[in-house]
PDB file of C-alpha atoms and ligand atoms in Angstrom:
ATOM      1  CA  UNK A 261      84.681 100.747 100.549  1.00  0.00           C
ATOM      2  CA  UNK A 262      81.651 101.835 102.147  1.00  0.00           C
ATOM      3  CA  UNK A 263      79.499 105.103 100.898  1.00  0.00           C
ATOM      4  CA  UNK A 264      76.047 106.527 102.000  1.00  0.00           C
ATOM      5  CA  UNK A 265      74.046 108.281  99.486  1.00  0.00           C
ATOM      6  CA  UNK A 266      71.113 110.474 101.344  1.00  0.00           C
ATOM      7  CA  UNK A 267      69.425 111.495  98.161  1.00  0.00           C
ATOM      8  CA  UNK A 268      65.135 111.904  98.463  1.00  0.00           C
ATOM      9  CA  UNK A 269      64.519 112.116  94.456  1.00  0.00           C
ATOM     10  CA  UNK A 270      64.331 108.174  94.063  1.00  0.00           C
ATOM     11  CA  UNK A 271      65.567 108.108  90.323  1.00  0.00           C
ATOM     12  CA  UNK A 272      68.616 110.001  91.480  1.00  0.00           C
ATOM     13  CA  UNK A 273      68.955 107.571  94.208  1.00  0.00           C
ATOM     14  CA  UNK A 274      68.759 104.629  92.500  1.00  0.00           C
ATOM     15  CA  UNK A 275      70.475 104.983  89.422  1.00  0.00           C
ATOM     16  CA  UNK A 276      73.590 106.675  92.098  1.00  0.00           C
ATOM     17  CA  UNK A 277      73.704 103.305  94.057  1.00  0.00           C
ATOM     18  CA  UNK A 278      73.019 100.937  90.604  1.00  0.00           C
ATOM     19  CA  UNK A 279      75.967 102.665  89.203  1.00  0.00           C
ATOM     20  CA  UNK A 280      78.331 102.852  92.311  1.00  0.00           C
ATOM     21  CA  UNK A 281      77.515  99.336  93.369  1.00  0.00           C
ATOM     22  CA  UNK A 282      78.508  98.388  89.443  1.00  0.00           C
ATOM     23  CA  UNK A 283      81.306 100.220  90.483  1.00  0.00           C
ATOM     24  CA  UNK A 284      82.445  97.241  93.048  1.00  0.00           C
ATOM     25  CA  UNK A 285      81.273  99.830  96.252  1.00  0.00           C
ATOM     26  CA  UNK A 286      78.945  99.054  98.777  1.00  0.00           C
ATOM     27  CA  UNK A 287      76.027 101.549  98.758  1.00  0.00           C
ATOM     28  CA  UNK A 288      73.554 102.546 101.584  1.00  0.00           C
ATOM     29  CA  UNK A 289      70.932 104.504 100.417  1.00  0.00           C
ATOM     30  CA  UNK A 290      68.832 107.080 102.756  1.00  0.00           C
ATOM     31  CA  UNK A 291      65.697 108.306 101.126  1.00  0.00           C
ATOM     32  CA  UNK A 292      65.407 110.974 103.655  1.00  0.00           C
ATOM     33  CA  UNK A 293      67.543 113.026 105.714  1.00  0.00           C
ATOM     34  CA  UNK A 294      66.413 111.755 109.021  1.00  0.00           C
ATOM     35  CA  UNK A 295      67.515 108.089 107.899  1.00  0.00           C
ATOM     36  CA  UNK A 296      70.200 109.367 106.111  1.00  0.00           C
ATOM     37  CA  UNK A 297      71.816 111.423 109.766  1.00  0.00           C
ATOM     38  CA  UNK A 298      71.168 108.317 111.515  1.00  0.00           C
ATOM     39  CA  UNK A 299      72.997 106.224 109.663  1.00  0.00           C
ATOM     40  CA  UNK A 300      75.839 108.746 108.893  1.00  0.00           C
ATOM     41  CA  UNK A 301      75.969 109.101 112.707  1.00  0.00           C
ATOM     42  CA  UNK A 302      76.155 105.007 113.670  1.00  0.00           C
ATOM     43  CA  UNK A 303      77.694 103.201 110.589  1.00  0.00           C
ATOM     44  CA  UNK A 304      80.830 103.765 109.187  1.00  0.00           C
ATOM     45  CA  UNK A 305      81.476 105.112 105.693  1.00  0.00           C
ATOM     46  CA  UNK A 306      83.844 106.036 104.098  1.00  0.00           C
ATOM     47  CA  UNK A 307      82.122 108.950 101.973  1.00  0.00           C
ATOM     48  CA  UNK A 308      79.058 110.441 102.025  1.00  0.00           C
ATOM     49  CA  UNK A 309      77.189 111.716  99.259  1.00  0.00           C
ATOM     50  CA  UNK A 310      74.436 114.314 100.480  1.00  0.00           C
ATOM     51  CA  UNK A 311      71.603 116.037  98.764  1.00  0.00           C
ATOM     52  CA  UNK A 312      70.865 119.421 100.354  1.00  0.00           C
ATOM     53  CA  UNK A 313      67.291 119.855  99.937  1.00  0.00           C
ATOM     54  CA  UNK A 314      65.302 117.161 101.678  1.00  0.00           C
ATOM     55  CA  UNK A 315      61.936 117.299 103.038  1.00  0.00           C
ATOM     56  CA  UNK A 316      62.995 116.847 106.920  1.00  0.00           C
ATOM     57  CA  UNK A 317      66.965 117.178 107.984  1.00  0.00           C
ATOM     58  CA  UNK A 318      68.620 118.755 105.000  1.00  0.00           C
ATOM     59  CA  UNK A 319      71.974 118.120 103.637  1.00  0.00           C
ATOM     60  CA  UNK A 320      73.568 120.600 106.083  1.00  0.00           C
ATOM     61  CA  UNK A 321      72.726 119.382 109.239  1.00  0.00           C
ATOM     62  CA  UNK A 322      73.743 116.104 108.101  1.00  0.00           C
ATOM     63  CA  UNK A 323      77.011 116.987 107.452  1.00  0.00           C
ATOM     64  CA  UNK A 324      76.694 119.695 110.588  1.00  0.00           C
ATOM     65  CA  UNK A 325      75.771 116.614 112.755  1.00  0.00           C
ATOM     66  CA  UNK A 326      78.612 114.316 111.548  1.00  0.00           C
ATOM     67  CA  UNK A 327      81.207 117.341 111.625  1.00  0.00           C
ATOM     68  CA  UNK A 328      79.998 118.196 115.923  1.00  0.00           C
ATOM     69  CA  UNK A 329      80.520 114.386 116.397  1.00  0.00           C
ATOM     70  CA  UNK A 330      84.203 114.794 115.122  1.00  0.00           C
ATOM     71  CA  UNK A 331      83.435 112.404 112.373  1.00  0.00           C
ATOM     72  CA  UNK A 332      86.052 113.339 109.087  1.00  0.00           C
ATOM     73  CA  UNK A 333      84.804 111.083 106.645  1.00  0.00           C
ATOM     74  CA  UNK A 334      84.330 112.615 103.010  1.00  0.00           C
ATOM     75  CA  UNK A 335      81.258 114.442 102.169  1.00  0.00           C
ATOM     76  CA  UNK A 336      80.074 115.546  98.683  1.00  0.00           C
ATOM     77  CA  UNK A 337      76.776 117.620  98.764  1.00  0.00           C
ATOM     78  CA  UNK A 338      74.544 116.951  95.526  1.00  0.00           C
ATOM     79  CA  UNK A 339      72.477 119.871  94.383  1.00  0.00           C
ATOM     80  CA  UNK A 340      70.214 121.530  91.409  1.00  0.00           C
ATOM     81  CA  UNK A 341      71.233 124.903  93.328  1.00  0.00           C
ATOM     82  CA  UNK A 342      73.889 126.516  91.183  1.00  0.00           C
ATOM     83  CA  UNK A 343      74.557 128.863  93.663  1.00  0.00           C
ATOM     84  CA  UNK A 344      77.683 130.300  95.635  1.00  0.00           C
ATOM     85  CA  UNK A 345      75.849 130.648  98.597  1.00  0.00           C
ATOM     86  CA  UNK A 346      75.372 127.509  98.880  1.00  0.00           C
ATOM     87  CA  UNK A 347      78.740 126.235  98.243  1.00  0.00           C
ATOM     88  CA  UNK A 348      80.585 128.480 100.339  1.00  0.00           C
ATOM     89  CA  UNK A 349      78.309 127.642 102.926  1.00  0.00           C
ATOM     90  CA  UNK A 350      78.954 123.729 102.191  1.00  0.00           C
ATOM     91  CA  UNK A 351      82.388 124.424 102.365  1.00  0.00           C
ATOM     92  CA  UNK A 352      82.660 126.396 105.416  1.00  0.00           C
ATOM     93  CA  UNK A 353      80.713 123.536 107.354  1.00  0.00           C
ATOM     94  CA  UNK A 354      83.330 121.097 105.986  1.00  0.00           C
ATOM     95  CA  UNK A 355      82.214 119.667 102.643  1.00  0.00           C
ATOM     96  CA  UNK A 356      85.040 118.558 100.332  1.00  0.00           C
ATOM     97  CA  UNK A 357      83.073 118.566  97.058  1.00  0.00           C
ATOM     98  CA  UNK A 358      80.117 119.963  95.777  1.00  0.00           C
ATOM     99  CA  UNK A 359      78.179 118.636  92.529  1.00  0.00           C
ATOM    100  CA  UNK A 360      76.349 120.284  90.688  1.00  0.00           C
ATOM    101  CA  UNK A 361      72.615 118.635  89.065  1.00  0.00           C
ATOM    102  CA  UNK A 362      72.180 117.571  86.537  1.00  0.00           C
ATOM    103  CA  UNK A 363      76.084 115.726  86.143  1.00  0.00           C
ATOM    104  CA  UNK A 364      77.437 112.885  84.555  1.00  0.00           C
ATOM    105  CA  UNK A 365      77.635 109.433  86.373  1.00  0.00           C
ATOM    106  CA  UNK A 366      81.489 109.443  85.495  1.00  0.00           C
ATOM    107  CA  UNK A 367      82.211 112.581  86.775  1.00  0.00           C
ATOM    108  CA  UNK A 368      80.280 111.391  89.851  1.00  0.00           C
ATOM    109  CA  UNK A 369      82.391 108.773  90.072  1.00  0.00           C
ATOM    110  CA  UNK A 370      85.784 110.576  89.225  1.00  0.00           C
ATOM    111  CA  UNK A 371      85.099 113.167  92.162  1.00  0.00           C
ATOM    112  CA  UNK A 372      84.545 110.148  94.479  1.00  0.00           C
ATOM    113  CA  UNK A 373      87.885 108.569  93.480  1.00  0.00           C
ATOM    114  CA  UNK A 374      89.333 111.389  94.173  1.00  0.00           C
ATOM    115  CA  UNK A 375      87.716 112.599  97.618  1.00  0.00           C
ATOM    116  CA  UNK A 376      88.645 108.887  99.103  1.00  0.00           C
ATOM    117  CA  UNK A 377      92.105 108.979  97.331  1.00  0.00           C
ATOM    118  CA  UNK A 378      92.359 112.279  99.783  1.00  0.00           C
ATOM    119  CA  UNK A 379      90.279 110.731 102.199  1.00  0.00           C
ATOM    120  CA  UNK A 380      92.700 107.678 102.961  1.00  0.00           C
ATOM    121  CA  UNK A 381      95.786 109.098 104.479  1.00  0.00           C
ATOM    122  CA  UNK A 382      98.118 106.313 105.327  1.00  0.00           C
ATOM    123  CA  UNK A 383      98.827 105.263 101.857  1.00  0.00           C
ATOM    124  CA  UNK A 384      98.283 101.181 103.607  1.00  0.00           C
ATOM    125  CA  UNK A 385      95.020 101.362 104.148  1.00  0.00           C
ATOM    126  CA  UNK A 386      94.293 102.185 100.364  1.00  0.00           C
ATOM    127  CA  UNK A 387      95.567  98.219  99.752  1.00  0.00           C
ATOM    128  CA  UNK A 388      94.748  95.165 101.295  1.00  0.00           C
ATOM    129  CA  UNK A 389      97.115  92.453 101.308  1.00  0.00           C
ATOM    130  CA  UNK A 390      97.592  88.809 102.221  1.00  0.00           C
ATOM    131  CA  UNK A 391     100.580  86.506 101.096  1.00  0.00           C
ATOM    132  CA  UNK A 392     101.006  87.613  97.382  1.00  0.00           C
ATOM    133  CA  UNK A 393      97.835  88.871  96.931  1.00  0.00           C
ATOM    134  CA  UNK A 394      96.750  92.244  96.684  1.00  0.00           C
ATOM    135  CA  UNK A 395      93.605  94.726  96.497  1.00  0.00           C
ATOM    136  CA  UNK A 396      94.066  97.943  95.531  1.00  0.00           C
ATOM    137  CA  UNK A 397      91.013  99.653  97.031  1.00  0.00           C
ATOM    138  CA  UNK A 398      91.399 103.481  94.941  1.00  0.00           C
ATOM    139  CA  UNK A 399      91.744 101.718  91.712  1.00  0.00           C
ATOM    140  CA  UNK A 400      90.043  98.849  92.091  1.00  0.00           C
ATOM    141  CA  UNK A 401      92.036  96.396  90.540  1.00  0.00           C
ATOM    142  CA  UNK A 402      93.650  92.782  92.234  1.00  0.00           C
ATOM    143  CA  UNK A 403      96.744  91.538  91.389  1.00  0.00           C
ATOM    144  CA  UNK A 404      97.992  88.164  92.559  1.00  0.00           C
ATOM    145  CA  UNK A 405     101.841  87.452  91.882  1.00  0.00           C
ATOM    146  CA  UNK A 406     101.724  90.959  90.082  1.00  0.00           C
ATOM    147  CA  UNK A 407      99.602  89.456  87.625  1.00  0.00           C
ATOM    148  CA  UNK A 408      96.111  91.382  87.096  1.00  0.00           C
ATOM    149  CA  UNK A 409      92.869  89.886  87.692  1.00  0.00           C
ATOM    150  CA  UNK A 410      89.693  90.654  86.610  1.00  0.00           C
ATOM    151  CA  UNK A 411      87.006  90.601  88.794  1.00  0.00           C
ATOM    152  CA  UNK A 412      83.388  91.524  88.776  1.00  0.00           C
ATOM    153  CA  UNK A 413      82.405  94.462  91.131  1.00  0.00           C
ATOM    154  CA  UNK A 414      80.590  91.729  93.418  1.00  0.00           C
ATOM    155  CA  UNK A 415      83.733  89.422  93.774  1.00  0.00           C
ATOM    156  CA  UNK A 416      85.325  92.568  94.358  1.00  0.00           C
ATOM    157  CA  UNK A 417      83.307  93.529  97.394  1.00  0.00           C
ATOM    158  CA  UNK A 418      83.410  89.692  98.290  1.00  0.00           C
ATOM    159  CA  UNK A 419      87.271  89.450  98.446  1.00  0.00           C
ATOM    160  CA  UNK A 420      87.488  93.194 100.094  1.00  0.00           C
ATOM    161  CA  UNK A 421      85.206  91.616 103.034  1.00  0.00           C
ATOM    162  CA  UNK A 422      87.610  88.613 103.492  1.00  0.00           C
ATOM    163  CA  UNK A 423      90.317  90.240 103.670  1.00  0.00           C
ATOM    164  CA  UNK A 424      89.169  92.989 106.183  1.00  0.00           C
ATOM    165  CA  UNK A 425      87.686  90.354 108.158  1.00  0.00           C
ATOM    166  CA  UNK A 426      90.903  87.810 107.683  1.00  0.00           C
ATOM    167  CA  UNK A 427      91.203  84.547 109.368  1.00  0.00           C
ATOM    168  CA  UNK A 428      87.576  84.835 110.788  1.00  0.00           C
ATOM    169  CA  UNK A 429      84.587  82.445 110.001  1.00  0.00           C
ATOM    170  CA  UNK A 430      82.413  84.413 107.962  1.00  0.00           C
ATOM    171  CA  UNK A 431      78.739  82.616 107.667  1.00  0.00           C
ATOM    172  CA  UNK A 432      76.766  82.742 104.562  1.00  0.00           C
ATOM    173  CA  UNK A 433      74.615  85.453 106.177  1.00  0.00           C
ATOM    174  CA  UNK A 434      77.375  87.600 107.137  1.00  0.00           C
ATOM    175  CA  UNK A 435      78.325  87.439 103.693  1.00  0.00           C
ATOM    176  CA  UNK A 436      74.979  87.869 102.383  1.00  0.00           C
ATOM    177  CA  UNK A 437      73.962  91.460 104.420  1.00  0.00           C
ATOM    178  CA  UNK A 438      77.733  92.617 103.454  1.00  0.00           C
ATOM    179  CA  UNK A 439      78.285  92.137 100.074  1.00  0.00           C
ATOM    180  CA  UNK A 440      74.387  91.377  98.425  1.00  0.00           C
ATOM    181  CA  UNK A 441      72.732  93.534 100.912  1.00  0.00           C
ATOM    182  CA  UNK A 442      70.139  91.118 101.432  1.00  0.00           C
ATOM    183  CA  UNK A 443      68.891  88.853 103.908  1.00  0.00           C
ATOM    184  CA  UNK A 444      70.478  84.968 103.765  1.00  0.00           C
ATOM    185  CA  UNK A 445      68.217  82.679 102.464  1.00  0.00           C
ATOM    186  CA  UNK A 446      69.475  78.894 102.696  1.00  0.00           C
ATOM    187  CA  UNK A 447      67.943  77.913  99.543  1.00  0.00           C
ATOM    188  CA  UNK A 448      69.982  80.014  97.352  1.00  0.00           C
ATOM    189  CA  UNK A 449      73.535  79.509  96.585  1.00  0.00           C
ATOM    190  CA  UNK A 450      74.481  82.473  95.118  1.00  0.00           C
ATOM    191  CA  UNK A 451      77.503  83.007  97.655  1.00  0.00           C
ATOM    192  CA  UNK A 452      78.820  79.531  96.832  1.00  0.00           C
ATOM    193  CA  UNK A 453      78.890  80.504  92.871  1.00  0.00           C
ATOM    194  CA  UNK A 454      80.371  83.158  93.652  1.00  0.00           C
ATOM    195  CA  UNK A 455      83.462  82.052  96.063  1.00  0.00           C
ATOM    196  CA  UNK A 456      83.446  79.153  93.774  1.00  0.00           C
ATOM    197  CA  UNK A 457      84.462  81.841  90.455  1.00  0.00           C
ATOM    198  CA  UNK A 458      86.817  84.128  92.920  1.00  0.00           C
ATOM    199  CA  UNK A 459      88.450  80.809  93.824  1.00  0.00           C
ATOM    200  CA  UNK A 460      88.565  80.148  89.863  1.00  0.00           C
ATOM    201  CA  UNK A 461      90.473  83.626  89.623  1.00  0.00           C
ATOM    202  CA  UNK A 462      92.602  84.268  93.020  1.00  0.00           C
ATOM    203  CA  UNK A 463      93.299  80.365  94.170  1.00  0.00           C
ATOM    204  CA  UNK A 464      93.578  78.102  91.420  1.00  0.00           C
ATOM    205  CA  UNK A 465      96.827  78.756  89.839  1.00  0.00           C
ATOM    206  CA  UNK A 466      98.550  80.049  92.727  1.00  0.00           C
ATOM    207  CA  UNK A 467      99.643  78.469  96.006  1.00  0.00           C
ATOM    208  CA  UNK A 468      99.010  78.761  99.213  1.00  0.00           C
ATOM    209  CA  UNK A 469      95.213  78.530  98.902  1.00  0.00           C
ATOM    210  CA  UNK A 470      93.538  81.769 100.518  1.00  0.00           C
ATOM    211  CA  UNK A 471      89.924  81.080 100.597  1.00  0.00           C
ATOM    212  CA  UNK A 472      89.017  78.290 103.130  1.00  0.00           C
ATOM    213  CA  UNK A 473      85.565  76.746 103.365  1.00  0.00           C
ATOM    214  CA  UNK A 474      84.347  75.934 107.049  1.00  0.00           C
ATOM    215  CA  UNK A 475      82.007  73.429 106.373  1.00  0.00           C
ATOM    216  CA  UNK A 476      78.485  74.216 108.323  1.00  0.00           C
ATOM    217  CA  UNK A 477      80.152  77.731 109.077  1.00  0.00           C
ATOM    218  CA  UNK A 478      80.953  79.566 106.538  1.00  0.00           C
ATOM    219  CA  UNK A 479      83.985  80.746 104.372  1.00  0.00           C
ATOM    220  CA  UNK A 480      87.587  82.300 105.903  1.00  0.00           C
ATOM    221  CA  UNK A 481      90.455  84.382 104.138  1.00  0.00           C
ATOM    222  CA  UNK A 482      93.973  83.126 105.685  1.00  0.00           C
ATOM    223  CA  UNK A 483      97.453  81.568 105.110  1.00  0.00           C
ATOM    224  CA  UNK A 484      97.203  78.348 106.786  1.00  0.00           C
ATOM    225  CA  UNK A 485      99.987  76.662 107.670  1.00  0.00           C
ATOM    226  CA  UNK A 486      98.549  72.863 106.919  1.00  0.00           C
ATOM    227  CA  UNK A 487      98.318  73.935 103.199  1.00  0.00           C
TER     228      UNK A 487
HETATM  229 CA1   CA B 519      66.266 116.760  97.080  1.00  0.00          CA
END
């Protein structure tokens, strides 16, 4: 799953996308609330996490932006501002949380379990699933055969990409921008460790084989009927 944090304190920021990337999310990060409206208003997330004082666009017109556009994705304003102004005013533009500085990182990341538990209405789209595998997305666990396996939160984010984008070719640099945020570079093989362990854990002891390796092309998620 997909969040945007527009947060201008970079401590705040940072640790908020360390931890939620640890987390097995994948974490844009606006430093300002121009950035952080223009991505709210061309990707797709599904949460946002908005401080309401920044320097240019504040938190509200963020979230007044997204809410005119008739986008309904989550939003969770951040704020020092203990004040019930201010969150009756976040709620009556359409906020669905409101957190108060300074909070705990797990009660961060409780409230955002929660809002995209709430967020995801058909109760499908909160697992993926492909022959007898299965991602649950709110929890974050994968069970294959019903057994549980553990993952790390980037083999998470790997295997939540495949299966999203099942049965296509997925280059190396696909994968890389996705899943490391980072821009492929052919000397490093840090994707091929790493489909090379979720192999280890999803495909090994269980048939058919899932992960598929397009030699010159990248890596696809599928049943295929040859294996
Ligand atoms: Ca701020």
């Amino acid at each position: 799953m997909k969040l945007l944090i527009v947060e201008d304190e970079c401590k705040i920021g940072d640790y908020l996308k360390q931890g939620l990337t640890e987390a097995g999310f994948i974490v844009d990060l606006a430093r300002n609330g121009l950035d952080g409206q223009h991505l709210a208003m061309t990707e797709s997330y599904d949460l946002l996490i908005l401080d309401i004082m920044l320097p240019d666009v504040d938190g509200w017109r963020v979230l007044k932006s997204v809410r005119e556009a008739g986008g309904n994705v989550p939003v969770m304003f951040l704020t020092a501002r203990d004040n019930v102004d201010d969150r009756v005013k976040g709620l009556e533009l359409g906020a669905d949380d409101y957190l108060v500085k300074p909070f705990a990182f797990a009660e961060l990341l409780a409230r955002v379990r929660t809002l995209l538990r709430r967020g995801a209405t058909p109760v499908a789209e909160t697992t993926l699933k492909i022959a007898d595998l299965e991602l649950d997305l709110i929890r974050r666990c994968v069970t294959r055969t019903g057994q549980r396996i553990k993952l790390t939160a980037k083999e998470f984010a790997l295997l939540e990409l495949l299966l999203r984008r099942r049965g296509e070719v997925l280059p190396r640099s696909l994968i890389a921008s996705q899943v490391w945020d980072m821009n492929f570079d052919s000397n490093t093989n840090v994707i091929d460790v790493a489909i090379r362990r979720l192999r280890a854990k999803i495909d090994e002891d269980f048939a058919p084989k899932l992960i598929h390796t397009l030699r010159g092309m990248g890596y696809m998620l599928d049943i295929r009927e040859e294996d």
